[in-house]
mmCIF file of C-alpha atoms and ligand atoms in Angstrom:
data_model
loop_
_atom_site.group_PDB
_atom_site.id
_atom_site.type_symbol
_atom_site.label_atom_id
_atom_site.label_comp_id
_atom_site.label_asym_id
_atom_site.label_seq_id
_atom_site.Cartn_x
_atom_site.Cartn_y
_atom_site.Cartn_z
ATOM 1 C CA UNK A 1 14.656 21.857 -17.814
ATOM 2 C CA UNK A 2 13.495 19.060 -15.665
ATOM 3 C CA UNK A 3 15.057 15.416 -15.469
ATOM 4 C CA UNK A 4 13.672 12.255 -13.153
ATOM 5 C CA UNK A 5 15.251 13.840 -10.291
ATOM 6 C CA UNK A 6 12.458 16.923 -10.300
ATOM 7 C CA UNK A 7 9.670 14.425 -10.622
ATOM 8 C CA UNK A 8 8.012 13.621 -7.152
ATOM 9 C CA UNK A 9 6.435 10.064 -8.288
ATOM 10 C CA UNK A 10 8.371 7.495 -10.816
ATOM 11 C CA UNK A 11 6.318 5.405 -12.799
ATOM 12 C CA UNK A 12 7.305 2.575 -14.699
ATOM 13 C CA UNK A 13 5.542 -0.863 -16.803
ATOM 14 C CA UNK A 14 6.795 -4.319 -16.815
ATOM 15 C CA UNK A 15 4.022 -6.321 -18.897
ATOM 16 C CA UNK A 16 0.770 -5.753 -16.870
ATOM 17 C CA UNK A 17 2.700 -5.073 -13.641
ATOM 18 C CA UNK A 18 2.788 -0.904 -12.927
ATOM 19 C CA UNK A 19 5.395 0.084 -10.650
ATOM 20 C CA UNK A 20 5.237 3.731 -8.842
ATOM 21 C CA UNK A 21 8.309 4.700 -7.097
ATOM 22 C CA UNK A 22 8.551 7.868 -4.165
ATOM 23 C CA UNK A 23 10.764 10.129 -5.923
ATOM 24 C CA UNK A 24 12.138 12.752 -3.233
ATOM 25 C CA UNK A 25 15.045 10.497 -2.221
ATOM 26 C CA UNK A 26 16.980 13.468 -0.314
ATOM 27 C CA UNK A 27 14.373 14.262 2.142
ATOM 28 C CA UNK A 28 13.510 10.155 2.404
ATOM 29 C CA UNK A 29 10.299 10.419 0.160
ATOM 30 C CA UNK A 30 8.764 12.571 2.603
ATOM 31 C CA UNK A 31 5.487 13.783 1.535
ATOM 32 C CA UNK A 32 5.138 17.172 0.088
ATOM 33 C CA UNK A 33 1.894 18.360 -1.458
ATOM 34 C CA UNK A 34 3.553 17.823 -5.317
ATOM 35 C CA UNK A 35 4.082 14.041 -4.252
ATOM 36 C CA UNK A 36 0.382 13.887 -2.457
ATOM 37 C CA UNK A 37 -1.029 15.251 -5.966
ATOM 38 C CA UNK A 38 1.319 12.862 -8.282
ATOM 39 C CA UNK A 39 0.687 9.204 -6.724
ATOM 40 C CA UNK A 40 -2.984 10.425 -6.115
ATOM 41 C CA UNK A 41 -2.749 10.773 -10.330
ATOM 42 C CA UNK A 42 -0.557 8.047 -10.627
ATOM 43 C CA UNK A 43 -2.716 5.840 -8.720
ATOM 44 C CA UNK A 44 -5.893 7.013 -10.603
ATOM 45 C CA UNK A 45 -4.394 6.099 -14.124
ATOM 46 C CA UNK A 46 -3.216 2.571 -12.874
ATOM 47 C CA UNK A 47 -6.806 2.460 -11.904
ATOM 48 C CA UNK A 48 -8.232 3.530 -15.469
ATOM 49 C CA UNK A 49 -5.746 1.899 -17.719
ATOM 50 C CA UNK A 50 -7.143 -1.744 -18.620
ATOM 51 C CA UNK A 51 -3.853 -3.723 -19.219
ATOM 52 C CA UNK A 52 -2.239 -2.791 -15.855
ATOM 53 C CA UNK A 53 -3.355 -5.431 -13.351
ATOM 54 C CA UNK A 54 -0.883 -4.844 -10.350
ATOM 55 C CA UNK A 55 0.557 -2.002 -9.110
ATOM 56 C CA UNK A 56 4.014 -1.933 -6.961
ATOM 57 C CA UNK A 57 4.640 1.093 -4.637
ATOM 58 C CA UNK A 58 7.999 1.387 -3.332
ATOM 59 C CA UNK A 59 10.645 4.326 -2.803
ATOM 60 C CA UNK A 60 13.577 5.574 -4.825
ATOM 61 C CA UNK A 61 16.964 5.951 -3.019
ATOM 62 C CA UNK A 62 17.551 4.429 0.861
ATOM 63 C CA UNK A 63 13.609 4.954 2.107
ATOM 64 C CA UNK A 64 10.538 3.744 1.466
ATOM 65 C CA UNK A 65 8.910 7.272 3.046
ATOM 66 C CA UNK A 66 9.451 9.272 6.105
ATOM 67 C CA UNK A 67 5.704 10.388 6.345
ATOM 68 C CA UNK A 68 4.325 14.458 6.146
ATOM 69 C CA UNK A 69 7.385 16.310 5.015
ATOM 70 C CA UNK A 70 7.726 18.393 8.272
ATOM 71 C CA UNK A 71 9.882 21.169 6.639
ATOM 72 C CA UNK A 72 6.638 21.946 4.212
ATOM 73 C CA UNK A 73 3.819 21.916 7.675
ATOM 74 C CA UNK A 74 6.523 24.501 9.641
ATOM 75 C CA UNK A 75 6.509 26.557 6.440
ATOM 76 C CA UNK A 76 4.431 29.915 7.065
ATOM 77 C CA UNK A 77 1.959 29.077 4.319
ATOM 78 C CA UNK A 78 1.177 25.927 5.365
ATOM 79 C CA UNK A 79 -2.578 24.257 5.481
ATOM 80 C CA UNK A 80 -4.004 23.692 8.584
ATOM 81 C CA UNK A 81 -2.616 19.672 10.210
ATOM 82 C CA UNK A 82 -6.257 18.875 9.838
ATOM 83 C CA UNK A 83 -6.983 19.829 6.194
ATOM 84 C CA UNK A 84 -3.628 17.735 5.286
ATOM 85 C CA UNK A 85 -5.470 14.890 6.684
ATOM 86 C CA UNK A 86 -8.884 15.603 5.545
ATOM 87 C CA UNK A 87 -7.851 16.488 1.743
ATOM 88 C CA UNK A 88 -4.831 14.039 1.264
ATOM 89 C CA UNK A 89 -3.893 11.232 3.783
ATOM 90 C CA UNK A 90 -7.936 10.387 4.219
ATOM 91 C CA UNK A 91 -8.417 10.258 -0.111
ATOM 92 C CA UNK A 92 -4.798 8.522 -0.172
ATOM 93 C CA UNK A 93 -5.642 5.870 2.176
ATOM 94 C CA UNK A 94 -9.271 5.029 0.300
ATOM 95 C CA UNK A 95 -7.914 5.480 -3.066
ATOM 96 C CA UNK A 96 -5.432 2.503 -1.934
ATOM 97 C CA UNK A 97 -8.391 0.062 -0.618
ATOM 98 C CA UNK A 98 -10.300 0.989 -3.551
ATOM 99 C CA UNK A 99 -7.964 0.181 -6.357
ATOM 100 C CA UNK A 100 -9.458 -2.115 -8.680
ATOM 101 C CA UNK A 101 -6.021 -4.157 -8.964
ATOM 102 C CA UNK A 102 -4.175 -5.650 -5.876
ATOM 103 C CA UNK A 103 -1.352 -3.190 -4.636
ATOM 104 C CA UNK A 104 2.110 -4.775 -3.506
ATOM 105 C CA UNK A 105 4.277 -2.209 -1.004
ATOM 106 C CA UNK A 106 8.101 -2.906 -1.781
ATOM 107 C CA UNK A 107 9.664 -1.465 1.464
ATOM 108 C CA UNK A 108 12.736 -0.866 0.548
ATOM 109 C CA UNK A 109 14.271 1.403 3.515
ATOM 110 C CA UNK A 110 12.367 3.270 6.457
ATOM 111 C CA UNK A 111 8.609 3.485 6.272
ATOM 112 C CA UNK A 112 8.056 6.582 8.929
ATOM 113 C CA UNK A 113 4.654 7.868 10.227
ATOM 114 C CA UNK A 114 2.103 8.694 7.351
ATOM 115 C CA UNK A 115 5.103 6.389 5.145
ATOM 116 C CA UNK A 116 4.759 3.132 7.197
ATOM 117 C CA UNK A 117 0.635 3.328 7.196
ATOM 118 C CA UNK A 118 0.747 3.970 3.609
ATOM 119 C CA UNK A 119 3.097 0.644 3.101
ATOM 120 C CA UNK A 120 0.734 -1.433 5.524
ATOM 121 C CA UNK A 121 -2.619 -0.351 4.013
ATOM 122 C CA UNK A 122 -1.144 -1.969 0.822
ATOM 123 C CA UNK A 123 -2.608 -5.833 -0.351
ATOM 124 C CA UNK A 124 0.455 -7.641 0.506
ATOM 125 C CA UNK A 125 3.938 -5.546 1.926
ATOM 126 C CA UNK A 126 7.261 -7.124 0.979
ATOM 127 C CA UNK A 127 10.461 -5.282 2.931
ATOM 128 C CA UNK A 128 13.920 -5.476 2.693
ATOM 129 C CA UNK A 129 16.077 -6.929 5.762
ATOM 130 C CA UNK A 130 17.650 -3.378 6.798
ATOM 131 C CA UNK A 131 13.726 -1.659 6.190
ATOM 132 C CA UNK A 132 11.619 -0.780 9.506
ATOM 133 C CA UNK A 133 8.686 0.809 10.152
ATOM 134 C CA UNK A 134 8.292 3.358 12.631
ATOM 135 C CA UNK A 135 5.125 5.097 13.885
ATOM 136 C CA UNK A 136 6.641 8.262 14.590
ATOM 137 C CA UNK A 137 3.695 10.548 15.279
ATOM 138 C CA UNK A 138 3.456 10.092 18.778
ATOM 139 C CA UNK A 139 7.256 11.828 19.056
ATOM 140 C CA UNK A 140 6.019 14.660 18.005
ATOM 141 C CA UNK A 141 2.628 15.013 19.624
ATOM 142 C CA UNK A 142 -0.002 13.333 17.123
ATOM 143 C CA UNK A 143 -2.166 10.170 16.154
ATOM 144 C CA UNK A 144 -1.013 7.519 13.556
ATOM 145 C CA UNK A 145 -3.560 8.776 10.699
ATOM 146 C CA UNK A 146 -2.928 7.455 7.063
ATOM 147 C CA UNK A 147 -5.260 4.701 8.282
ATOM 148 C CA UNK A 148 -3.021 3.552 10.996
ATOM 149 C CA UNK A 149 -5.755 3.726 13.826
ATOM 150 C CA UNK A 150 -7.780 1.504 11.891
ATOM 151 C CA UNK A 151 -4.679 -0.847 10.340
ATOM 152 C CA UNK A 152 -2.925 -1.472 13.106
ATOM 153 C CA UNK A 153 -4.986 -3.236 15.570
ATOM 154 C CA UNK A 154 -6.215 -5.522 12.714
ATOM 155 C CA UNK A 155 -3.250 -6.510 11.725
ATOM 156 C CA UNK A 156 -1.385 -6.674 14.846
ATOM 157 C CA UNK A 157 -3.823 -6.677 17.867
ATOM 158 C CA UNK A 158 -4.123 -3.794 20.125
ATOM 159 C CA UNK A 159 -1.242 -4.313 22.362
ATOM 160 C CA UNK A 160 1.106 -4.604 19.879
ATOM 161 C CA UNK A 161 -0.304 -1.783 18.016
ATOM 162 C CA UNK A 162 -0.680 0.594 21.131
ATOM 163 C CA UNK A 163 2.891 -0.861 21.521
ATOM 164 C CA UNK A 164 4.144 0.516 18.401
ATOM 165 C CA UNK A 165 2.068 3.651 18.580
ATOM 166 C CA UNK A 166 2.825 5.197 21.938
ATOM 167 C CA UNK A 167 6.285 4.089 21.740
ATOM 168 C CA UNK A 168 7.206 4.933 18.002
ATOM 169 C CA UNK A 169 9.500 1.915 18.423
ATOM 170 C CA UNK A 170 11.830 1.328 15.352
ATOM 171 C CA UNK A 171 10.445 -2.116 13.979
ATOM 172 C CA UNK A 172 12.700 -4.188 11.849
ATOM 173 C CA UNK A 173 11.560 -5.658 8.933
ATOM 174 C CA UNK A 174 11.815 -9.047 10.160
ATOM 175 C CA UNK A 175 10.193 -7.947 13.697
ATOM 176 C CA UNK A 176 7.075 -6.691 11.234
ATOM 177 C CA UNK A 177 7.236 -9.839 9.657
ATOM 178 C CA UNK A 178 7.252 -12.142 12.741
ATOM 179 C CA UNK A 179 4.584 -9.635 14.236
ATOM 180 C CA UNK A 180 2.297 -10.227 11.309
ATOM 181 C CA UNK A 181 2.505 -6.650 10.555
ATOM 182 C CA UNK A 182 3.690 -7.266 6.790
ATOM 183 C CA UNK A 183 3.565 -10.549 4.273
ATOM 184 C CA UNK A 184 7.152 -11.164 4.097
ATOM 185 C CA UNK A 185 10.648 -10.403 4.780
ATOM 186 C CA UNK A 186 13.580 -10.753 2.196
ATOM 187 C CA UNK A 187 17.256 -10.282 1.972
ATOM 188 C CA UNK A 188 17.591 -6.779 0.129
ATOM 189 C CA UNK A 189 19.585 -7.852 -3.251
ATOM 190 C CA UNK A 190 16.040 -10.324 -3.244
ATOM 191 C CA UNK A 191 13.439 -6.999 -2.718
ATOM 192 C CA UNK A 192 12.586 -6.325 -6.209
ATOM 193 C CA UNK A 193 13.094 -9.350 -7.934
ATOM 194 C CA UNK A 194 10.647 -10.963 -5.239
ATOM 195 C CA UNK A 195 8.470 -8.258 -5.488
ATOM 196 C CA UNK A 196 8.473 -8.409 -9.542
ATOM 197 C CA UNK A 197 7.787 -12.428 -9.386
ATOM 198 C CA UNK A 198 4.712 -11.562 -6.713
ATOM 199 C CA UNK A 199 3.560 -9.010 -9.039
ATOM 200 C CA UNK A 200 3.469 -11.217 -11.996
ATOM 201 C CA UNK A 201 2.136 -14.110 -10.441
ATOM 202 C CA UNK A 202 -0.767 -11.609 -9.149
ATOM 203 C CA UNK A 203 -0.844 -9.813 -12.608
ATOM 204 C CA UNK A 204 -1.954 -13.788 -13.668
ATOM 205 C CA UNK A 205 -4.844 -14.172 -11.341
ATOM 206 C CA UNK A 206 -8.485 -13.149 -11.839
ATOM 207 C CA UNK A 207 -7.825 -9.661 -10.270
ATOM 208 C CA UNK A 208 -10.962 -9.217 -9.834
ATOM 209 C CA UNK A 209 -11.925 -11.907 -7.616
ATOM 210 C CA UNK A 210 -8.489 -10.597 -5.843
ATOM 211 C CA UNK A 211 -10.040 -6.811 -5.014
ATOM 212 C CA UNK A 212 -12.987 -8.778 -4.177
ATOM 213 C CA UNK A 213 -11.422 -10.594 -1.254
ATOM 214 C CA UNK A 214 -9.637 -7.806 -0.165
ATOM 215 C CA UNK A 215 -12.904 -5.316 -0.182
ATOM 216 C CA UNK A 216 -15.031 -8.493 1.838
ATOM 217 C CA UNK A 217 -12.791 -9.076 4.278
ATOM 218 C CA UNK A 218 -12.533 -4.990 5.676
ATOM 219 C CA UNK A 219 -15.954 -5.198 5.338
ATOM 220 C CA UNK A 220 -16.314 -8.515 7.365
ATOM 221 C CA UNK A 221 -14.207 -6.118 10.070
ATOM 222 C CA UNK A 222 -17.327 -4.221 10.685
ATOM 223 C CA UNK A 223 -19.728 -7.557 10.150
ATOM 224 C CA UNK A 224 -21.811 -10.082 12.048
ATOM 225 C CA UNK A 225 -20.383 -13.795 11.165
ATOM 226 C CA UNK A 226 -24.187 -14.210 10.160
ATOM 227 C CA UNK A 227 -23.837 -10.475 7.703
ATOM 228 C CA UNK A 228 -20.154 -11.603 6.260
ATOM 229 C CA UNK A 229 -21.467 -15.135 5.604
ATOM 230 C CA UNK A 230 -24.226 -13.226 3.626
ATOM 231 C CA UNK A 231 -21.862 -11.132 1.836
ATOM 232 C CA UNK A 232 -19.553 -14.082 0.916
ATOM 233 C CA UNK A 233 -22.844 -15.285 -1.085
ATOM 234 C CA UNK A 234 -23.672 -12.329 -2.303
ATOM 235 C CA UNK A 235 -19.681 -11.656 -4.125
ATOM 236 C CA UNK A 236 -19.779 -15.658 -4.793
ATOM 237 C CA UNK A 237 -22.845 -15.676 -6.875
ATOM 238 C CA UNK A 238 -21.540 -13.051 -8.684
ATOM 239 C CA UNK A 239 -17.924 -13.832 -9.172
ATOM 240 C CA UNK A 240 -19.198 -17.521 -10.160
ATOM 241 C CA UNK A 241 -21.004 -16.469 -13.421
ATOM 242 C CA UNK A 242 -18.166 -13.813 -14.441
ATOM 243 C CA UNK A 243 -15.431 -14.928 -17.495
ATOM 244 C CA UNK A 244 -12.784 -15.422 -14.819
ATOM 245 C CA UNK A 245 -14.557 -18.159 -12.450
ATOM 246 C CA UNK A 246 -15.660 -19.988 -15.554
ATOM 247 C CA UNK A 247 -12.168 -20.425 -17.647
ATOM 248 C CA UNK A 248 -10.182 -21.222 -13.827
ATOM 249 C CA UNK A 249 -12.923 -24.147 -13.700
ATOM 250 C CA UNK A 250 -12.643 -24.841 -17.303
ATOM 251 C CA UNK A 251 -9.000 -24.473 -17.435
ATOM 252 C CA UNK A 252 -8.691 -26.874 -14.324
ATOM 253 C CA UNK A 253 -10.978 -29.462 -15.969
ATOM 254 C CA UNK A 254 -9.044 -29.429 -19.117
ATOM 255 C CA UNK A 255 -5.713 -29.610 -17.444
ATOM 256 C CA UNK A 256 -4.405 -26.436 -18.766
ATOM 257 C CA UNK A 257 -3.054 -22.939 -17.458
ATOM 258 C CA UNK A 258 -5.618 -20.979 -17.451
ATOM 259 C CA UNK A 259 -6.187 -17.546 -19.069
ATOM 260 C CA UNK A 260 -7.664 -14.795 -17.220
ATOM 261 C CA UNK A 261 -8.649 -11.654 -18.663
ATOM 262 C CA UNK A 262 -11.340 -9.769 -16.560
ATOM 263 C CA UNK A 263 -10.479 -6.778 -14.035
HETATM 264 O O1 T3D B 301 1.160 17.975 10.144
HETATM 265 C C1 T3D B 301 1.337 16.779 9.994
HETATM 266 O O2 T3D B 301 2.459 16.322 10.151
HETATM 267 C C2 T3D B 301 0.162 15.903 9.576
HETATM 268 C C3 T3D B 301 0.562 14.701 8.899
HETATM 269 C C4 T3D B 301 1.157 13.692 9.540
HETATM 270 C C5 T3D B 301 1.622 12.496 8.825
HETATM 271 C C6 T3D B 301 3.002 12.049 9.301
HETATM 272 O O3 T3D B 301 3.596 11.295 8.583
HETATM 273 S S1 T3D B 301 3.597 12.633 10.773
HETATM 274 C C7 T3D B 301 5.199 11.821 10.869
HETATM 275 C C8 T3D B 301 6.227 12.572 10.084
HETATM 276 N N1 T3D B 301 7.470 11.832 9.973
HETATM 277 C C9 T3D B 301 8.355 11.753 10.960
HETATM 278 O O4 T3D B 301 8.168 12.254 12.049
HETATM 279 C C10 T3D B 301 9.642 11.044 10.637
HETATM 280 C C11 T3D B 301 10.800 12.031 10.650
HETATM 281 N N2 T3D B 301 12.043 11.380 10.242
HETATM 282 C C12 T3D B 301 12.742 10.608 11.060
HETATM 283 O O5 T3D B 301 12.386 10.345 12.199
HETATM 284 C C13 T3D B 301 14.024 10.070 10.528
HETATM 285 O O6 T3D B 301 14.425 10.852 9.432
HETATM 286 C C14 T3D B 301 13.918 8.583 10.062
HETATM 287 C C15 T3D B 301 13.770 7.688 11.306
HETATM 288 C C16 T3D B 301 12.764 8.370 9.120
HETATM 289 C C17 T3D B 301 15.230 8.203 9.331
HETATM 290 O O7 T3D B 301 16.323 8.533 10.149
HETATM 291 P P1 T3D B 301 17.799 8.575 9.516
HETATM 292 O O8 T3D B 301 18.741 8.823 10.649
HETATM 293 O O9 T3D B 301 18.007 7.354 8.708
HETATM 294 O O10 T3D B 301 17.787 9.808 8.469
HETATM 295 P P2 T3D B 301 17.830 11.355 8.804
HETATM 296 O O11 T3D B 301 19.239 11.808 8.873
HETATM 297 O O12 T3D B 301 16.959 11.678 9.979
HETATM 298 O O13 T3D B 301 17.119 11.980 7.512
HETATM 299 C C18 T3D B 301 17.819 12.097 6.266
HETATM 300 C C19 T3D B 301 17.370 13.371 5.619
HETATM 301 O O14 T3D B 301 15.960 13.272 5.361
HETATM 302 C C20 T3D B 301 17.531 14.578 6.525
HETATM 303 O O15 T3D B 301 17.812 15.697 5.715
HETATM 304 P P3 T3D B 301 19.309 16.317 5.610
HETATM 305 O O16 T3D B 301 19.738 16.622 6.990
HETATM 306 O O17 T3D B 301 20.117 15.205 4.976
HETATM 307 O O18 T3D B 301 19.133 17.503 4.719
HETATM 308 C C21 T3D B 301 16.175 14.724 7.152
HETATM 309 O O19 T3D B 301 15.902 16.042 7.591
HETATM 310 C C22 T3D B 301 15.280 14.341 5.978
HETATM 311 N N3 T3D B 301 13.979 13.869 6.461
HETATM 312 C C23 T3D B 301 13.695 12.683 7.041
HETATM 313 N N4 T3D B 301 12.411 12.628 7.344
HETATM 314 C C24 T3D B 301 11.869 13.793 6.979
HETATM 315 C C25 T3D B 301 12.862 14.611 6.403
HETATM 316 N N5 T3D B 301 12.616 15.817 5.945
HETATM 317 C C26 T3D B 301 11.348 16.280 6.056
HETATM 318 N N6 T3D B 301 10.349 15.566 6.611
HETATM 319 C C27 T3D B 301 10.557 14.327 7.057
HETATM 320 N N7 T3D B 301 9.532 13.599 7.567
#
């Protein structure tokens, strides 16, 4: 017989907002294979079901998530480092900047190694006061993966990320904030109720347009100024003729809240 505590990956609806909770609270939400195949699943039907518009990721228990279970890479069957990366942090980090609804990390304890890149890769990250995020790989003798190469120096600039990658310093939540490494920084009884009024007001907006910005401006990372002004045109003409860009206008012109339905 199995109850919630079996179950690697929570999820949960609140109107159009989809929460997806870590579920292996004892070994911090570490990653096992089991939880690599059930929020890849979980995030793939938040991504096919039409009335979910945001999705929330946090962590049951005191963590957020403490990165590669290291218990299940020692054990004698385990895949190759390499293939972990290739078949399951590499699709995990896509599948997140691909999701057709913004994604909201709710930090709600230690983000560690594979844990913290998976937080910051989200559309906006929201952490507790007593949350930090640590790259821990370099302690024990790798790369930040999970998109962290990549993440890091955008958000943070490459001092501060080499910083925080050679060192594997413990950031607080409101050192991430101040950094610019995450959105915002909130007293913990406030985590989830700020994270649920985000959601919502997201849930609200022309998601679409949303995913849009988010998917233009990696893009514009590998861009010209002359080949992002170009794609700005290019998402603008068609954003401007889709249902959402024409009831905002109309809504805004009539004085009333407006409706949005697309995604
Ligand atoms: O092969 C590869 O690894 C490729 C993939 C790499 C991706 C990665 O994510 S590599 C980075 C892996 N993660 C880490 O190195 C972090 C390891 N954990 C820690 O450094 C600390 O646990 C924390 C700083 C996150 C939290 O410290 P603290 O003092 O609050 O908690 P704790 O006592 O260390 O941990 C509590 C329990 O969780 C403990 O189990 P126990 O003793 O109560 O039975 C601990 O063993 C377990 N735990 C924490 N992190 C992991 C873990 N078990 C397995 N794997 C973990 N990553």
């Amino acid at each position: 017989m199995s109850d919630a505590s079996d179950v690697p990956v929570l999820v949960g609806d609140a109107g159009a907002v989809r929460t997806i909770t870590l579920n292996r609270p004892k070994a911090l939400n570490s990653f096992t294979l089991p939880m690599h195949h059930s929020l890849r699943s979980a995030l793939e039907q938040a991504a096919a079901t039409p009335s979910v518009r945001c999705v929330v990721l946090t962590g049951a228990g005191r963590a957020f998530c403490a990165g590669q279970d290291l218990a299940e890479v020692t054990a004698p069957d385990a895949p190759p480092v390499g293939d972990l990366v290739a078949e399951h942090y590499k699709p995990l980090a896509l599948q997140i900047s691909r999701m057709p609804v913004p994604v909201i990390a709710a930090v709600n304890g230690v983000a560690a190694g594979a844990g913290a890149n998976l937080a910051i890769g989200c559309d906006l990250v929201v952490a507790a006061e007593s949350a930090s995020f640590i790259q821990a790989f370099s302690k024990i003798g790798l790369v930040p993966d999970c998109g962290g190469t990549w993440l890091l120096p955008r958000l943070v600039g490459r001092a501060h990320a080499l910083g925080l990658a050679l060192t594997a310093h413990k950031l607080s939540a409101s050192q991430a904030q101040a950094m610019g490494l995450i959105w915002q920084c909130v007293p913990d009884a406030e985590l989830m109720p700020t994270v649920q009024a985000l959601a919502a007001q997201l849930a609200a907006m022309p998601v679409k347009a949303l995913v849009a910005t988010r998917l233009a401006m990696d893009a514009a990372q590998g861009l010209s100024l002359e080949a992002a002004l170009a794609e700005e045109g290019r998402l603008q003409a068609g954003l401007a003729v889709a249902p959402d860009s024409q009831e905002g206008i109309a809504a805004f012109l009539a004085k009333r809240a407006p409706v949005f339905t697309d995604r």
